[in-house]
PDB file of C-alpha atoms in Angstrom:
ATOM      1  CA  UNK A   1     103.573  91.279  86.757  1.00 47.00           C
ATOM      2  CA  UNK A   2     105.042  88.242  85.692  1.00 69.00           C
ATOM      3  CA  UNK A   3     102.336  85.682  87.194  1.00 87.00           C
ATOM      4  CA  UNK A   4      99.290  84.237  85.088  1.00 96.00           C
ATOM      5  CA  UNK A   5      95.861  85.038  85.593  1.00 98.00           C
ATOM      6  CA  UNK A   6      95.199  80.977  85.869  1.00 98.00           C
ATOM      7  CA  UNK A   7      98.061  80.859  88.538  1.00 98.00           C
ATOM      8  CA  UNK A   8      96.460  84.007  90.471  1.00 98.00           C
ATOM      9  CA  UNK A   9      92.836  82.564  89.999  1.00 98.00           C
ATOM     10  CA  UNK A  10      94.524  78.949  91.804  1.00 98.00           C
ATOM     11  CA  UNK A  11      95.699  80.726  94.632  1.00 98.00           C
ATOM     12  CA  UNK A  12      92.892  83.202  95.014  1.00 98.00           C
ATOM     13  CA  UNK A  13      90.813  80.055  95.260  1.00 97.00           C
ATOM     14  CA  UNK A  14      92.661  78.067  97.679  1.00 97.00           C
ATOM     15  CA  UNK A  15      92.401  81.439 100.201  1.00 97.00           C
ATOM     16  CA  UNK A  16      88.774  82.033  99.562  1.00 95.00           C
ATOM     17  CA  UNK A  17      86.565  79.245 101.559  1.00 91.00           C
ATOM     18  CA  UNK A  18      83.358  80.770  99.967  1.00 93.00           C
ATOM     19  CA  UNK A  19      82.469  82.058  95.941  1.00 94.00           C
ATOM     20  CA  UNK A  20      80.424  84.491  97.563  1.00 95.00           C
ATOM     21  CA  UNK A  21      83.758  86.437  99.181  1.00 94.00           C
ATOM     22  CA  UNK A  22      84.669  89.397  97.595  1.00 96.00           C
ATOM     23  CA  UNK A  23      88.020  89.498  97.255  1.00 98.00           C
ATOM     24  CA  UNK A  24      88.369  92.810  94.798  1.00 98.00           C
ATOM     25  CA  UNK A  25      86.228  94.225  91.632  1.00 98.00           C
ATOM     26  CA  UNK A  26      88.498  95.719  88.480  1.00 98.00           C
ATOM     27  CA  UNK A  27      88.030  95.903  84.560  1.00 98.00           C
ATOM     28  CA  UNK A  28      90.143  93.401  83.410  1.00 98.00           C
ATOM     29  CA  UNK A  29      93.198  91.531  85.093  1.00 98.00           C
ATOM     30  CA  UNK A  30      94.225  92.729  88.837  1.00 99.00           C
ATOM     31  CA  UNK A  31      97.831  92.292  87.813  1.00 98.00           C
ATOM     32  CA  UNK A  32      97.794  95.303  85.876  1.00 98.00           C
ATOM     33  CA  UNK A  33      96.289  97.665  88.730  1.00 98.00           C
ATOM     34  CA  UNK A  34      98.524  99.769  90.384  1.00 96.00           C
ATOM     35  CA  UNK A  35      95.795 101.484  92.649  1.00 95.00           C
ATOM     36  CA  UNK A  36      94.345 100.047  95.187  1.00 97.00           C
ATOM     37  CA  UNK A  37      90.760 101.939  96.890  1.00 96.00           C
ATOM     38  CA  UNK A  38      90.618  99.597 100.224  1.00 96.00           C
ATOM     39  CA  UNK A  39      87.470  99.596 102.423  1.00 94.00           C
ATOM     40  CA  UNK A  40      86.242  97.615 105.277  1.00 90.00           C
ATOM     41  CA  UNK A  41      83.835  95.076 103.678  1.00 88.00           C
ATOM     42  CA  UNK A  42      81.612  94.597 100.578  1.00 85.00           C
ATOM     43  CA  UNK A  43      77.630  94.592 101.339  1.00 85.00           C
ATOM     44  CA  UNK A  44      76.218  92.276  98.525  1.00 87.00           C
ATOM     45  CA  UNK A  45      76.880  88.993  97.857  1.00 91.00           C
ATOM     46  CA  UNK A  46      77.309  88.046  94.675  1.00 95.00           C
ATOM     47  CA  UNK A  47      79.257  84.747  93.166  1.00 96.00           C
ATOM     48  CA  UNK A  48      82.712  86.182  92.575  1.00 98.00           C
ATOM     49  CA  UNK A  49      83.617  83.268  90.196  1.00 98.00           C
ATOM     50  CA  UNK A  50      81.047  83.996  87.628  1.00 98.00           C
ATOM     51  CA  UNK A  51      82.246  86.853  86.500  1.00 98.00           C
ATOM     52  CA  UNK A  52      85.808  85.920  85.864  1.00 99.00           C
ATOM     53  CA  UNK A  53      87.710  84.187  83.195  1.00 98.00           C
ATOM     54  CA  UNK A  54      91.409  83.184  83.151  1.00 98.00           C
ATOM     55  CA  UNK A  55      91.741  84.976  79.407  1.00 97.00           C
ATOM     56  CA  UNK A  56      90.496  88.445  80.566  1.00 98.00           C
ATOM     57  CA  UNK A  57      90.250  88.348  84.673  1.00 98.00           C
ATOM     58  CA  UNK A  58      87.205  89.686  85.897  1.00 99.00           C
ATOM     59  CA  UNK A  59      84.112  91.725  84.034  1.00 98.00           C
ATOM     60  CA  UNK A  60      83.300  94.483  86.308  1.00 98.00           C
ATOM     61  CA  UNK A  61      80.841  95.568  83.883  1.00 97.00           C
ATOM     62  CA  UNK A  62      79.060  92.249  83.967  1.00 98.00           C
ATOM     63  CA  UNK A  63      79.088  92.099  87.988  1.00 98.00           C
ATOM     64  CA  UNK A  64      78.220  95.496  87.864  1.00 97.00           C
ATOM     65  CA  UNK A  65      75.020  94.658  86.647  1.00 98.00           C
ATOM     66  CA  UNK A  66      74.399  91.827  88.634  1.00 97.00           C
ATOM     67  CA  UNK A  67      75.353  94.091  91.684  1.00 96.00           C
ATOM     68  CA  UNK A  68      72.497  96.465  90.736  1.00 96.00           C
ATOM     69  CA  UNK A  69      69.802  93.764  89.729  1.00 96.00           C
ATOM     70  CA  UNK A  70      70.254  92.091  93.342  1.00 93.00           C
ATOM     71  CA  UNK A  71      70.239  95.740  95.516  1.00 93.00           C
ATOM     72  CA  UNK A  72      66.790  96.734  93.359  1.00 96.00           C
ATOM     73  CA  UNK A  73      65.591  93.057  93.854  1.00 95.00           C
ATOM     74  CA  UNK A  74      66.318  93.059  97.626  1.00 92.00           C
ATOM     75  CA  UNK A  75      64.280  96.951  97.576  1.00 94.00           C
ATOM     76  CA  UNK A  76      67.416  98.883  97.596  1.00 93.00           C
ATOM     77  CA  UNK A  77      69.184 101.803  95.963  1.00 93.00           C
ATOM     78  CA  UNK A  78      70.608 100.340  93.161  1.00 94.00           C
ATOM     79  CA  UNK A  79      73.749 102.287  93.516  1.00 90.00           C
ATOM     80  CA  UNK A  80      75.050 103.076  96.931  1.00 87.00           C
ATOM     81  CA  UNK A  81      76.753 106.649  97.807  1.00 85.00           C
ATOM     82  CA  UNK A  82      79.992 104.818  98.275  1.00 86.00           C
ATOM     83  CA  UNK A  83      80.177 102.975  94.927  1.00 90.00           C
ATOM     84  CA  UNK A  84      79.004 106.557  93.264  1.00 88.00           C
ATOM     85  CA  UNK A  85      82.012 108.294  94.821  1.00 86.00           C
ATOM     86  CA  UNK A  86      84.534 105.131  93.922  1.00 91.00           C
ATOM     87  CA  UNK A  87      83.339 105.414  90.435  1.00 91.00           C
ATOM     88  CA  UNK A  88      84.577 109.151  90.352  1.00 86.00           C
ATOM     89  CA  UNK A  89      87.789 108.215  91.905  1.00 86.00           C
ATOM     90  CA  UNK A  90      88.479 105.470  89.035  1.00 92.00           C
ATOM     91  CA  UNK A  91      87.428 108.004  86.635  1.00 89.00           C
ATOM     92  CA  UNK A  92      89.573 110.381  87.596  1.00 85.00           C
ATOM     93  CA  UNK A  93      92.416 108.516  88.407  1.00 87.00           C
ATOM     94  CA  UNK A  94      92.335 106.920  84.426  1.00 88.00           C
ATOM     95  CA  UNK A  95      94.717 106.038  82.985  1.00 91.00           C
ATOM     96  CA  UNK A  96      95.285 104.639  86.226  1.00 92.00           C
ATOM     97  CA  UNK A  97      93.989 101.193  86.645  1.00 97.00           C
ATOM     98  CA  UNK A  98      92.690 100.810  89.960  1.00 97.00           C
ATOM     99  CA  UNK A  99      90.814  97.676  92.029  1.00 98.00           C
ATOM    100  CA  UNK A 100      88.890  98.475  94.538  1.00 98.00           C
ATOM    101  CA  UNK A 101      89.125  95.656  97.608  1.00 98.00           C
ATOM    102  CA  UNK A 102      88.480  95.603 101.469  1.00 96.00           C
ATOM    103  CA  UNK A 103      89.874  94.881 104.052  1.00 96.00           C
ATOM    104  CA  UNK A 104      87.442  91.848 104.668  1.00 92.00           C
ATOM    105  CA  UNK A 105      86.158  89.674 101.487  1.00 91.00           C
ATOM    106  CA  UNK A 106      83.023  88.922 103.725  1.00 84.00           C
ATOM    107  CA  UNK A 107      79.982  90.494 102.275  1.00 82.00           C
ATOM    108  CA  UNK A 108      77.931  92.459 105.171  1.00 81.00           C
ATOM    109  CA  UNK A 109      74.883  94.827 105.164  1.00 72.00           C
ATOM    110  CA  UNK A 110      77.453  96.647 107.522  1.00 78.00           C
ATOM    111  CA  UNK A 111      81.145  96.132 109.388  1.00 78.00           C
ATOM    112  CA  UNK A 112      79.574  95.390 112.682  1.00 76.00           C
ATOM    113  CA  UNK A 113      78.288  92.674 111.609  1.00 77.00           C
ATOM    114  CA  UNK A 114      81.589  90.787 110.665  1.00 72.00           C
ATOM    115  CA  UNK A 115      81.757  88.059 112.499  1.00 78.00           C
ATOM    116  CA  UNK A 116      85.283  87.603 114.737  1.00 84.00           C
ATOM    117  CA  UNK A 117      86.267  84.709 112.159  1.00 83.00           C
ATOM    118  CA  UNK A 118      85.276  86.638 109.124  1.00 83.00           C
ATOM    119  CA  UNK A 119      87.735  89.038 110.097  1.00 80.00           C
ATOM    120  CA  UNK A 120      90.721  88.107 108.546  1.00 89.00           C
ATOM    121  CA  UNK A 121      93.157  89.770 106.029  1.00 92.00           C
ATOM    122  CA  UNK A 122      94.802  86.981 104.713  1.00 96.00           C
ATOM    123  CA  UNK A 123      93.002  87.712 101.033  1.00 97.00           C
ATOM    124  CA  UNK A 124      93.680  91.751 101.306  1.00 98.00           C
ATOM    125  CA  UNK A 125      97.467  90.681 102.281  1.00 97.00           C
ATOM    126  CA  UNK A 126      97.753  88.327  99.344  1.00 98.00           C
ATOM    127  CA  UNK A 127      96.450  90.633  96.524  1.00 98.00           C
ATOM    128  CA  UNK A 128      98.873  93.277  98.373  1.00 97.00           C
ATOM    129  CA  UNK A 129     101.795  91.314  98.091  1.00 97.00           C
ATOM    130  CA  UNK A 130     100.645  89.485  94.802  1.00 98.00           C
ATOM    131  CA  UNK A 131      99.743  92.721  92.619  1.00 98.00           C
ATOM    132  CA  UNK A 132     101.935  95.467  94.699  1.00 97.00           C
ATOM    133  CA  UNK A 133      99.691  98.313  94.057  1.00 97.00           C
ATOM    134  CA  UNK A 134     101.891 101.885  93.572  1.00 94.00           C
ATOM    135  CA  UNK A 135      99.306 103.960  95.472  1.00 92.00           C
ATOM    136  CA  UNK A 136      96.414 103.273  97.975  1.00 94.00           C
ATOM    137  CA  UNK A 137      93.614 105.208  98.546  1.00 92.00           C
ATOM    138  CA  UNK A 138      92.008 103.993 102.346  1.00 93.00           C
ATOM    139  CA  UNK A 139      88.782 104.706 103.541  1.00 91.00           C
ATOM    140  CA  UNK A 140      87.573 104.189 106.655  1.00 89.00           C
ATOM    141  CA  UNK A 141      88.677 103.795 110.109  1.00 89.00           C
ATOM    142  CA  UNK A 142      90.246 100.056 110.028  1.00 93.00           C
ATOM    143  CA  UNK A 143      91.648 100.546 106.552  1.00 95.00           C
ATOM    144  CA  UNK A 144      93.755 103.165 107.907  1.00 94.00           C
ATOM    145  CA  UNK A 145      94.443 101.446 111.380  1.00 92.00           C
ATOM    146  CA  UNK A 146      95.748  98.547 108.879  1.00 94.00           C
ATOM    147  CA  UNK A 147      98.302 100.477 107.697  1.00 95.00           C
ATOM    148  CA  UNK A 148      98.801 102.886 110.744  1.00 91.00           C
ATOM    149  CA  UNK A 149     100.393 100.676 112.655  1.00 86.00           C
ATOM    150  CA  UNK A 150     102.889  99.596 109.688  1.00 85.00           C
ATOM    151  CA  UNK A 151     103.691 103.435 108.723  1.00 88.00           C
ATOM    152  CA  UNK A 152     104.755 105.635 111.473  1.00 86.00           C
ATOM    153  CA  UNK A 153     103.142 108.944 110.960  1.00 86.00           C
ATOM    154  CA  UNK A 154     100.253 108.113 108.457  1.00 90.00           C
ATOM    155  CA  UNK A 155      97.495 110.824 108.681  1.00 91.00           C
ATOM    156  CA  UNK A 156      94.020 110.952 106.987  1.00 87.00           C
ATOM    157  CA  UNK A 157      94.197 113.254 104.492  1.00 85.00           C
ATOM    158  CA  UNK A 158      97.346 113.607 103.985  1.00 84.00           C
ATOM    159  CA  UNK A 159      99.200 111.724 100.760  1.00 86.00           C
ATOM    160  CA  UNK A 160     102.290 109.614 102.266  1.00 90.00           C
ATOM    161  CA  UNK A 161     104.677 108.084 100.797  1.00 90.00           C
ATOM    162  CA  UNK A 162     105.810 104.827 102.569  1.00 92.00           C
ATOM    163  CA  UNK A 163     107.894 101.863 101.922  1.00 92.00           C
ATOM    164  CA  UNK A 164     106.388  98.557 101.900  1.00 93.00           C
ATOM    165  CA  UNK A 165     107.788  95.309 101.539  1.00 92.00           C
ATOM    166  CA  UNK A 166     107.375  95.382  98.146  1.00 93.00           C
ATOM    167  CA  UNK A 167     108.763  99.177  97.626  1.00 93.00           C
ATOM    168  CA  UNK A 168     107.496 102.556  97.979  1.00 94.00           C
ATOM    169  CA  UNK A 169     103.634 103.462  97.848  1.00 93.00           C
ATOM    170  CA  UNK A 170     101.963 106.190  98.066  1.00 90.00           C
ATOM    171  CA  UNK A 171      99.208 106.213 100.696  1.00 92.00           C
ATOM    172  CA  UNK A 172      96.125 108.489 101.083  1.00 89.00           C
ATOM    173  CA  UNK A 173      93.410 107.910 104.229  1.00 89.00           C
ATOM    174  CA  UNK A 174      90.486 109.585 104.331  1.00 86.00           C
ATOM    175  CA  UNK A 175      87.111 108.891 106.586  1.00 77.00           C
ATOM    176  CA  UNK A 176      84.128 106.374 105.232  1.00 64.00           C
ATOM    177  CA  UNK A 177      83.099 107.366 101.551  1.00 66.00           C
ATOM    178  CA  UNK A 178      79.538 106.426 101.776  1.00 56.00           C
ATOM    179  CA  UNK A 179      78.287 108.983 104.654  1.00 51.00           C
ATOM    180  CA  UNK A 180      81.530 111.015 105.992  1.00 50.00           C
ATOM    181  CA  UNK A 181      83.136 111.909 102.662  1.00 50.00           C
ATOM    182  CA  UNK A 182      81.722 114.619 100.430  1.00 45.00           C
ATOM    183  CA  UNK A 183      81.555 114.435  96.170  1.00 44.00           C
ATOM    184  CA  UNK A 184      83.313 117.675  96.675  1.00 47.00           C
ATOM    185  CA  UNK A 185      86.230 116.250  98.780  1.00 50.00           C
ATOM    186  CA  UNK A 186      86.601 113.281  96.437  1.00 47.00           C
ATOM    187  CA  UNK A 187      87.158 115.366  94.122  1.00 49.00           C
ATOM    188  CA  UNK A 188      89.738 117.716  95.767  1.00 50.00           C
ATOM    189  CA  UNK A 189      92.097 114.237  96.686  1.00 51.00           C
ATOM    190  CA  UNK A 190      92.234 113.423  93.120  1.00 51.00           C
ATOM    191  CA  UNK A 191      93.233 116.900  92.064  1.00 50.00           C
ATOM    192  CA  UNK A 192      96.084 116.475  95.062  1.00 50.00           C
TER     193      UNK A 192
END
């Protein structure tokens, strides 16, 4: 990618009305991912903006910790079953570099609670177009009627290869990671 982290960071900030969206988490600047792992919606709320910086991009390990310290504080898990199973999927798919993103920057305990307004994929559509990922791993029900309606014939799990505005992706759907997806079945799309 040609575009500046400063220049992404400006126009990430003129979408998002809130610092407490979450627009994406990666290691390091989006503009060099070229997976994307799409879900509906984040569950905590953390302020995106302090862990980036226009020299680097953003410090997953830094938020990381941050992420955990607020689900323990709050009496939770401080890992949930779906960030587990996305952490073997960006293991695995190394030397990939992938950024995982929703759907929905709104932070939710869960979907249903989205309000109609918070609803909207104008930040998912931007990184999309922005960062034009080479393959997309979907999870979930409205991740994959995103794209369904785009790509004639996509099928959860199944890999497809589709063209997008940007060029041709590779797609793969599969159900909800946290409760509907095994560690075993993670682990049997990455060796596809």
């Amino acid at each position: 990618m040609s575009q500046s982290l400063p220049k992404f960071r400006e126009q990430l900030q003129d979408l998002m009305h809130s610092p407490y969206l979450r627009p994406f988490v990666c290691e390091g600047s989006p503009l060099d991912c070229d997976v994307f792992i799409v879900g509906i919606n984040a569950t905590t709320k953390l302020d995106f903006w302090r862990f980036w910086t226009d020299d680097y991009g953003f410090h997953k390990e830094k938020w990381l910790k941050a992420y955990q310290e607020e689900r323990v504080e709050k009496g939770k898990r401080a890992i949930t079953p779906t960030r587990n199973k996305i952490g073997i999927l960006i293991k695995e798919l190394a030397p990939h570099k992938c950024l995982e993103t929703n759907l929905y920057a709104t932070a939710t305990a869960r979907a249903s609670q989205l309000e109609k307004e918070e609803q909207s994929t104008r930040i998912f559509e931007f990184l999309l177009e922005t960062i034009q990922p080479r393959i997309i791993y979907l999870y979930g029900s409205e991740p994959f009627e995103y794209f369904s309606w785009q790509i004639k014939g996509l099928k959860q799990n199944e890999i497809r290869v589709a063209e997008l505005a940007y060029g041709k992706v590779s797609l793969y759907a599969t159900r909800h990671l946290s409760y509907q997806t095994s560690y075993i079945q993670v682990s049997r799309v990455i060796a596809e």
